[in-house]
């Protein structure tokens, strides 16, 4: 398995705030094709205006979204024309309500999606919606890259959060290309259940499976000394100087829409290193 199609999604006309540069670095390193979805977003919600005003407002906001998508694509083409990688750009327009479907369709045919952190200054509802669409509807592994992270050295020392869940195993299997090239993968287990299936050897079966793929591993069993598991993992990542974290993405359905779970959202809000997630 290898990453041969990498996708990044840009919704801001200032592409310096996007994950384009990390995506270029990874595409170059993996010898992969880079797809860039340049999205103009119409953030209006149909039905919130007086009768007779909808058509005018929709026309104006749609025109603005179209201009944004073209501006983004022009900047992307200018940047990528200076690279030696294979790439494709696509300009598209979507309302908030239709954004998830478009993003999921593109993510479904990608080996890896690279995006910036969806929370923080300058981020909008479209960033969270796109993140959820990749994970829950696109079923693609998602690499979140916080501002200032150095993706040139990403994956040399990896922290792998393991809790025996389906989501964690999905993230593990979809991140094997990165783990196989790592100097070390630290399998971190927070408060393993006393009556779990691997209580005598927490993480042992996983370590054995990864070793057969050529992954060098070590196991850390951590006590939950902080209120949130995300805090424990963040501190451990700092202690071992990890440059990438791998973990499952958790959520629940609310009115048929994917909502990021508390642990997943906490991690994305606070992380200082890239995180690869899968659902």
Coordinates of N, CA and C in Angstrom, one line a residue, residues 15-158:
X15 N -4.4 31.4 0.1 CA -4.0 30.0 0.2 C -2.9 29.7 1.2
X16 N -2.2 30.8 1.7 CA -1.2 30.5 2.7 C -1.8 30.0 4.0
X17 N -3.1 30.1 4.2 CA -3.7 29.6 5.4 C -4.2 28.1 5.1
X18 N -4.0 27.6 4.0 CA -4.4 26.3 3.6 C -3.3 25.2 4.0
X19 N -3.6 24.0 3.6 CA -2.6 22.9 3.8 C -1.9 22.6 2.4
X20 N -1.9 23.5 1.5 CA -1.3 23.3 0.2 C 0.2 22.9 0.3
X21 N 0.9 23.7 1.1 CA 2.4 23.4 1.2 C 2.7 22.1 1.8
X22 N 2.0 21.7 2.9 CA 2.3 20.3 3.4 C 1.8 19.2 2.4
X23 N 0.8 19.5 1.7 CA 0.3 18.5 0.7 C 1.3 18.4 -0.4
X24 N 1.9 19.5 -0.9 CA 3.0 19.4 -1.9 C 4.2 18.6 -1.4
X25 N 4.6 18.9 -0.1 CA 5.7 18.2 0.5 C 5.5 16.7 0.5
X26 N 4.3 16.3 0.9 CA 4.0 14.8 1.0 C 3.8 14.2 -0.4
X27 N 3.2 14.9 -1.3 CA 3.1 14.4 -2.7 C 4.5 14.2 -3.3
X28 N 5.4 15.1 -3.0 CA 6.8 15.0 -3.5 C 7.4 13.8 -2.9
X29 N 7.3 13.6 -1.6 CA 8.0 12.6 -0.9 C 7.4 11.2 -1.2
X30 N 6.1 11.1 -1.4 CA 5.4 9.8 -1.7 C 5.3 9.5 -3.2
X31 N 5.8 10.5 -4.1 CA 5.7 10.3 -5.5 C 4.2 10.1 -5.9
X32 N 3.4 11.0 -5.3 CA 1.9 10.9 -5.5 C 1.4 12.0 -6.4
X33 N 0.2 11.7 -6.9 CA -0.6 12.8 -7.6 C -1.3 13.6 -6.6
X34 N -1.2 14.9 -6.8 CA -1.9 15.9 -5.9 C -3.1 16.4 -6.5
X35 N -4.3 16.2 -5.9 CA -5.5 16.9 -6.3 C -5.8 18.0 -5.4
X36 N -6.2 19.2 -6.0 CA -6.6 20.3 -5.2 C -8.0 20.7 -5.5
X37 N -8.9 20.7 -4.5 CA -10.3 21.2 -4.7 C -10.3 22.6 -4.2
X38 N -10.6 23.5 -5.2 CA -10.6 25.0 -4.9 C -12.1 25.4 -4.8
X39 N -12.5 25.5 -3.5 CA -14.0 25.7 -3.3 C -14.3 27.1 -2.9
X40 N -15.3 27.7 -3.7 CA -15.9 28.9 -3.3 C -17.2 28.5 -2.5
X41 N -17.4 29.0 -1.3 CA -18.5 28.6 -0.4 C -19.5 29.7 -0.3
X42 N -20.8 29.4 -0.6 CA -21.9 30.2 -0.4 C -22.4 29.9 1.0
X43 N -22.2 30.8 1.9 CA -22.5 30.5 3.3 C -23.9 30.9 3.7
X44 N -24.7 31.4 2.7 CA -26.1 31.7 3.1 C -26.9 30.4 3.2
X45 N -28.0 30.5 4.0 CA -28.9 29.4 4.2 C -30.2 29.7 3.6
X46 N -30.6 29.0 2.6 CA -31.9 29.3 1.9 C -33.1 29.2 2.9
X47 N -34.0 30.2 2.7 CA -35.2 30.2 3.5 C -35.2 31.2 4.7
X48 N -34.1 32.0 4.8 CA -34.0 32.9 5.9 C -34.2 34.3 5.5
X49 N -34.9 34.5 4.4 CA -35.1 35.9 3.9 C -36.6 36.1 3.6
X50 N -37.0 37.4 3.5 CA -38.4 37.7 3.2 C -38.7 37.3 1.7
X51 N -39.9 36.9 1.5 CA -40.3 36.6 0.1 C -40.0 37.7 -0.8
X52 N -39.4 37.2 -2.0 CA -39.1 38.2 -3.0 C -37.6 38.6 -3.0
X53 N -36.9 38.3 -1.9 CA -35.5 38.7 -1.8 C -34.5 37.5 -2.1
X54 N -35.0 36.3 -2.0 CA -34.1 35.1 -2.1 C -33.4 35.1 -3.4
X55 N -34.0 35.3 -4.5 CA -33.4 35.2 -5.8 C -32.2 36.2 -5.9
X56 N -32.4 37.4 -5.5 CA -31.4 38.4 -5.6 C -30.2 38.1 -4.7
X57 N -30.5 37.7 -3.5 CA -29.4 37.4 -2.5 C -28.6 36.2 -3.0
X58 N -29.4 35.2 -3.4 CA -28.7 33.9 -3.9 C -27.8 34.2 -5.1
X59 N -28.3 35.0 -6.0 CA -27.5 35.4 -7.2 C -26.2 36.1 -6.8
X60 N -26.3 37.0 -5.8 CA -25.1 37.8 -5.4 C -24.1 36.9 -4.7
X61 N -24.6 36.1 -3.7 CA -23.7 35.2 -2.9 C -23.1 34.1 -3.8
X62 N -23.9 33.6 -4.7 CA -23.3 32.6 -5.6 C -22.2 33.1 -6.5
X63 N -22.5 34.4 -7.0 CA -21.5 35.0 -7.8 C -20.2 35.2 -7.1
X64 N -20.3 35.6 -5.8 CA -19.1 35.8 -5.0 C -18.4 34.5 -4.7
X65 N -19.1 33.4 -4.5 CA -18.5 32.1 -4.3 C -17.8 31.7 -5.6
X66 N -18.4 32.0 -6.7 CA -17.7 31.6 -8.0 C -16.4 32.4 -8.2
X67 N -16.4 33.7 -7.9 CA -15.2 34.5 -7.9 C -14.1 33.9 -7.0
X68 N -14.5 33.6 -5.8 CA -13.6 33.0 -4.8 C -12.9 31.8 -5.3
X69 N -13.7 30.8 -5.9 CA -13.2 29.6 -6.4 C -12.2 29.8 -7.5
X70 N -12.5 30.8 -8.4 CA -11.6 31.1 -9.5 C -10.3 31.7 -9.0
X71 N -10.4 32.6 -8.0 CA -9.2 33.3 -7.4 C -8.3 32.2 -6.7
X72 N -8.9 31.3 -6.0 CA -8.2 30.2 -5.3 C -7.5 29.4 -6.4
X73 N -8.2 29.0 -7.4 CA -7.5 28.1 -8.4 C -6.4 28.8 -9.2
X74 N -6.6 30.1 -9.4 CA -5.5 30.8 -10.1 C -4.2 30.8 -9.2
X75 N -4.4 31.1 -7.9 CA -3.2 31.1 -7.0 C -2.6 29.7 -6.9
X76 N -3.5 28.7 -6.9 CA -3.0 27.3 -6.8 C -2.2 26.9 -8.0
X77 N -2.7 27.2 -9.2 CA -2.0 26.9 -10.4 C -0.7 27.6 -10.5
X78 N -0.6 28.9 -10.1 CA 0.6 29.6 -10.1 C 1.7 29.0 -9.2
X79 N 1.2 28.5 -8.0 CA 2.1 27.8 -7.1 C 2.6 26.4 -7.6
X80 N 1.6 25.7 -8.1 CA 2.0 24.3 -8.5 C 2.8 24.2 -9.8
X81 N 2.6 25.3 -10.6 CA 3.4 25.3 -11.9 C 4.9 25.3 -11.6
X82 N 5.3 25.7 -10.4 CA 6.7 25.7 -10.0 C 7.2 24.4 -9.4
X83 N 6.3 23.4 -9.4 CA 6.7 22.1 -8.8 C 6.8 21.0 -9.9
X84 N 7.5 20.0 -9.6 CA 7.7 18.9 -10.5 C 6.8 17.7 -10.3
X85 N 5.8 17.9 -9.5 CA 4.9 16.8 -9.2 C 3.7 16.7 -10.2
X86 N 3.0 15.6 -10.3 CA 1.8 15.5 -11.0 C 0.6 16.1 -10.2
X87 N -0.2 17.0 -10.8 CA -1.3 17.6 -10.0 C -2.4 17.9 -10.9
X88 N -3.6 18.1 -10.2 CA -4.8 18.5 -10.9 C -5.5 19.5 -10.0
X89 N -6.1 20.6 -10.5 CA -6.9 21.5 -9.7 C -8.3 21.5 -10.2
X90 N -9.2 21.8 -9.3 CA -10.6 21.8 -9.7 C -11.3 23.0 -9.0
X91 N -11.9 23.9 -9.7 CA -12.7 25.0 -9.1 C -14.2 24.5 -9.0
X92 N -14.7 24.7 -7.8 CA -16.1 24.3 -7.5 C -16.8 25.3 -6.6
X93 N -18.1 25.3 -6.6 CA -18.9 26.1 -5.7 C -19.9 25.3 -5.0
X94 N -20.1 25.6 -3.7 CA -21.1 24.8 -3.0 C -21.7 25.7 -1.9
X95 N -22.9 25.5 -1.6 CA -23.5 26.1 -0.4 C -23.1 25.2 0.8
X96 N -23.2 25.7 2.0 CA -22.9 25.0 3.2 C -23.6 23.6 3.2
X97 N -24.9 23.7 2.9 CA -25.7 22.4 2.9 C -25.2 21.4 2.0
X98 N -24.6 21.8 0.8 CA -24.1 20.8 -0.1 C -22.7 20.5 -0.1
X99 N -21.9 21.2 0.7 CA -20.5 21.1 0.8 C -20.0 19.7 1.2
X100 N -20.7 19.1 2.1 CA -20.3 17.7 2.6 C -20.3 16.7 1.5
X101 N -21.4 16.7 0.7 CA -21.5 15.8 -0.4 C -20.4 15.9 -1.4
X102 N -20.1 17.1 -1.8 CA -19.0 17.3 -2.8 C -17.6 16.9 -2.2
X103 N -17.3 17.3 -1.0 CA -16.1 16.9 -0.4 C -15.9 15.4 -0.2
X104 N -17.0 14.8 0.2 CA -17.0 13.3 0.4 C -16.8 12.6 -0.9
X105 N -17.4 13.0 -2.0 CA -17.2 12.4 -3.3 C -15.7 12.5 -3.7
X106 N -15.1 13.6 -3.5 CA -13.7 13.7 -3.9 C -12.8 12.9 -2.9
X107 N -13.1 12.9 -1.7 CA -12.2 12.2 -0.7 C -12.3 10.7 -0.9
X108 N -13.4 10.2 -1.4 CA -13.6 8.8 -1.5 C -12.6 8.1 -2.5
X109 N -12.1 8.9 -3.4 CA -11.2 8.4 -4.4 C -9.8 8.9 -4.1
X110 N -9.5 9.2 -2.9 CA -8.1 9.6 -2.5 C -7.6 8.7 -1.5
X111 N -6.2 8.5 -1.5 CA -5.6 7.7 -0.5 C -5.3 8.4 0.8
X112 N -5.2 9.7 0.7 CA -5.0 10.6 1.9 C -5.5 12.0 1.6
X113 N -6.1 12.6 2.6 CA -6.6 14.0 2.5 C -5.8 14.8 3.5
X114 N -5.3 15.9 3.1 CA -4.4 16.8 3.9 C -5.2 18.1 4.1
X115 N -5.4 18.5 5.3 CA -6.2 19.7 5.6 C -5.6 20.5 6.8
X116 N -5.8 21.8 6.9 CA -5.4 22.5 8.1 C -6.3 22.2 9.3
X117 N -5.9 22.6 10.5 CA -6.7 22.4 11.7 C -8.1 23.2 11.4
X118 N -9.2 22.5 11.7 CA -10.5 23.1 11.4 C -11.0 24.2 12.4
X119 N -10.3 24.3 13.5 CA -10.7 25.3 14.6 C -9.6 26.3 14.8
X120 N -10.0 27.5 15.2 CA -9.1 28.6 15.5 C -9.4 29.8 14.8
X121 N -8.5 30.8 14.9 CA -8.7 32.1 14.3 C -8.7 31.9 12.7
X122 N -9.7 32.5 12.1 CA -9.8 32.5 10.7 C -10.6 31.3 10.1
X123 N -11.0 30.3 11.0 CA -11.7 29.1 10.5 C -13.2 29.3 10.6
X124 N -13.9 28.7 9.7 CA -15.3 28.9 9.7 C -16.0 27.5 9.7
X125 N -17.4 27.6 9.6 CA -18.2 26.4 9.7 C -17.8 25.4 8.6
X126 N -17.4 26.0 7.4 CA -17.1 25.1 6.3 C -15.9 24.2 6.6
X127 N -14.9 24.7 7.4 CA -13.8 23.9 7.7 C -14.1 22.6 8.5
X128 N -15.0 22.8 9.5 CA -15.4 21.7 10.3 C -16.3 20.8 9.4
X129 N -17.2 21.3 8.6 CA -18.0 20.5 7.7 C -17.2 19.7 6.8
X130 N -16.1 20.2 6.2 CA -15.3 19.5 5.3 C -14.5 18.4 6.0
X131 N -14.0 18.7 7.3 CA -13.4 17.7 8.0 C -14.3 16.5 8.3
X132 N -15.5 16.7 8.7 CA -16.4 15.7 9.0 C -16.8 14.9 7.8
X133 N -16.9 15.6 6.6 CA -17.2 14.9 5.4 C -16.2 13.9 5.0
X134 N -14.9 14.3 5.1 CA -13.8 13.4 4.8 C -13.8 12.2 5.6
X135 N -14.0 12.4 6.9 CA -13.9 11.2 7.8 C -15.1 10.3 7.8
X136 N -16.3 10.9 7.9 CA -17.5 10.1 8.1 C -18.2 9.7 6.8
X137 N -18.1 10.5 5.8 CA -18.8 10.2 4.5 C -17.8 9.8 3.4
X138 N -16.6 10.4 3.4 CA -15.6 10.0 2.4 C -14.8 8.8 2.8
X139 N -14.8 8.4 4.1 CA -14.1 7.2 4.6 C -12.6 7.2 4.1
X140 N -12.0 8.4 4.2 CA -10.6 8.5 3.8 C -9.8 8.9 5.0
X141 N -8.5 8.5 5.1 CA -7.7 9.0 6.2 C -7.4 10.5 6.0
X142 N -7.4 11.2 7.1 CA -7.3 12.6 7.1 C -6.1 13.0 7.9
X143 N -5.1 13.8 7.3 CA -4.0 14.3 8.0 C -4.2 15.8 8.2
X144 N -4.4 16.1 9.5 CA -4.6 17.5 9.9 C -3.2 18.1 10.3
X145 N -2.9 19.2 9.6 CA -1.6 19.8 9.8 C -1.7 21.2 10.5
X146 N -1.4 21.4 11.7 CA -1.5 22.7 12.4 C -0.5 23.7 11.8
X147 N -0.7 25.0 12.0 CA 0.1 26.0 11.5 C 1.6 25.8 12.0
X148 N 2.5 26.0 11.1 CA 3.9 25.9 11.5 C 4.5 24.6 11.6
X149 N 3.7 23.5 11.4 CA 4.3 22.2 11.5 C 5.2 21.9 10.3
X150 N 6.3 21.2 10.5 CA 7.3 20.9 9.5 C 7.0 19.5 8.9
X151 N 6.3 19.5 7.8 CA 6.0 18.2 7.2 C 7.1 17.6 6.4
X152 N 8.3 18.3 6.3 CA 9.4 17.7 5.7 C 10.0 16.5 6.5
X153 N 9.7 16.5 7.8 CA 10.3 15.5 8.6 C 9.2 14.7 9.3
X154 N 7.9 14.8 8.8 CA 6.8 14.2 9.5 C 6.9 12.7 9.4
X155 N 6.6 12.0 10.5 CA 6.6 10.6 10.6 C 7.9 9.9 11.0
X156 N 8.9 10.7 11.5 CA 10.1 10.0 11.9 C 9.8 9.3 13.3
X157 N 9.1 10.0 14.2 CA 8.7 9.4 15.5 C 7.2 9.6 15.6
X158 N 6.5 8.5 15.7 CA 5.1 8.5 15.6 C 4.5 8.1 17.0

